[in-house]
């Protein structure tokens, strides 16, 4: 049986519990930035970080960009050996991750 959020001790916005009370010195309020980049691997930690940005800090999804850095560079470059990056990661990040969160996605190398 599924219990209501309140019965499980989860408030109306569970992401709010991860919001910092104050930001580091020299950092503007996040709402003042044109873009907020969230580094992502597609794993649970980066999904959680994106959700905290969206729902905890209430950053508009239009301002959030997911950034993924490939360790091995271009996976189609046959002159380079692929050691760390999973071949399916780029496709997963392009289709599943941003679509479900409704945020922009960008890749870097």
Coordinates of C-alpha atoms in Angstrom, one line a residue:
X1 CA 0.0 0.0 0.0
X2 CA 1.3 3.4 -0.9
X3 CA 1.2 6.0 1.8
X4 CA 0.6 9.7 1.2
X5 CA 3.8 11.9 1.3
X6 CA 2.8 13.4 4.6
X7 CA 2.4 9.9 6.1
X8 CA 5.9 9.0 4.9
X9 CA 7.3 12.2 6.4
X10 CA 7.9 13.9 3.0
X11 CA 6.7 17.4 2.7
X12 CA 5.1 19.0 -0.4
X13 CA 8.5 19.8 -1.9
X14 CA 11.1 17.1 -0.9
X15 CA 13.9 18.9 -2.9
X16 CA 13.6 21.9 -0.6
X17 CA 15.5 20.1 2.2
X18 CA 18.6 20.1 0.0
X19 CA 18.7 23.9 -0.6
X20 CA 21.6 25.8 1.1
X21 CA 20.6 28.4 3.6
X22 CA 23.2 30.8 2.1
X23 CA 25.3 30.6 -1.0
X24 CA 29.1 30.9 -0.9
X25 CA 30.5 34.5 -0.8
X26 CA 30.7 36.1 -4.2
X27 CA 28.0 34.0 -5.8
X28 CA 25.0 35.8 -7.0
X29 CA 21.5 34.5 -6.2
X30 CA 20.9 31.7 -8.7
X31 CA 17.9 33.5 -10.1
X32 CA 20.2 36.3 -11.4
X33 CA 22.1 34.0 -13.8
X34 CA 21.1 33.6 -17.5
X35 CA 22.0 29.9 -17.4
X36 CA 22.6 27.4 -14.6
X37 CA 24.8 24.5 -15.8
X38 CA 24.3 21.1 -14.1
X39 CA 27.0 18.6 -14.7
X40 CA 25.5 15.2 -15.5
X41 CA 26.5 11.7 -16.1
X42 CA 22.9 10.5 -16.3
X43 CA 23.3 8.8 -12.9
X44 CA 21.2 9.2 -9.8
X45 CA 23.4 11.9 -8.3
X46 CA 23.1 14.2 -11.3
X47 CA 19.4 13.5 -11.7
X48 CA 19.0 14.5 -8.0
X49 CA 21.1 17.7 -8.6
X50 CA 18.9 18.7 -11.6
X51 CA 15.8 18.1 -9.5
X52 CA 17.1 20.2 -6.6
X53 CA 17.9 23.0 -9.1
X54 CA 14.4 22.8 -10.6
X55 CA 12.3 22.2 -7.5
X56 CA 14.5 23.2 -4.6
X57 CA 16.0 26.4 -5.9
X58 CA 13.0 27.0 -8.3
X59 CA 15.3 27.7 -11.2
X60 CA 13.1 27.9 -14.4
X61 CA 13.7 24.9 -16.6
X62 CA 14.6 27.2 -19.5
X63 CA 17.7 28.4 -17.6
X64 CA 19.0 25.0 -16.8
X65 CA 21.5 23.3 -19.1
X66 CA 22.7 19.8 -18.5
X67 CA 26.4 19.4 -19.3
X68 CA 28.1 16.1 -19.9
X69 CA 31.8 15.9 -20.5
X70 CA 33.1 12.8 -22.3
X71 CA 36.4 11.6 -20.9
X72 CA 37.4 9.9 -24.1
X73 CA 36.2 12.7 -26.5
X74 CA 34.3 11.9 -29.7
X75 CA 33.1 8.3 -29.6
X76 CA 33.1 8.2 -33.4
X77 CA 36.8 9.0 -33.7
X78 CA 38.3 5.6 -34.5
X79 CA 41.9 6.9 -33.9
X80 CA 41.1 7.2 -30.1
X81 CA 40.6 4.3 -27.8
X82 CA 37.4 4.4 -25.7
X83 CA 38.3 3.6 -22.1
X84 CA 35.9 5.3 -19.8
X85 CA 32.7 6.4 -21.6
X86 CA 29.8 4.0 -22.2
X87 CA 28.8 4.1 -25.9
X88 CA 25.1 4.4 -25.1
X89 CA 25.5 7.4 -22.7
X90 CA 25.2 10.2 -25.3
X91 CA 21.9 8.7 -26.7
X92 CA 20.5 8.2 -23.2
X93 CA 21.3 11.8 -22.2
X94 CA 19.8 13.2 -25.4
X95 CA 16.5 11.2 -25.2
X96 CA 15.6 10.2 -21.7
X97 CA 17.1 12.6 -19.3
X98 CA 16.3 16.1 -20.7
X99 CA 12.9 15.0 -22.0
X100 CA 11.7 13.8 -18.6
X101 CA 13.0 16.8 -16.8
X102 CA 12.0 19.3 -19.5
X103 CA 15.4 21.0 -19.5
X104 CA 18.0 21.9 -22.1
X105 CA 20.9 19.6 -22.7
X106 CA 24.3 20.3 -23.9
X107 CA 27.5 18.2 -24.4
X108 CA 31.1 19.1 -24.1
X109 CA 34.3 17.3 -24.8

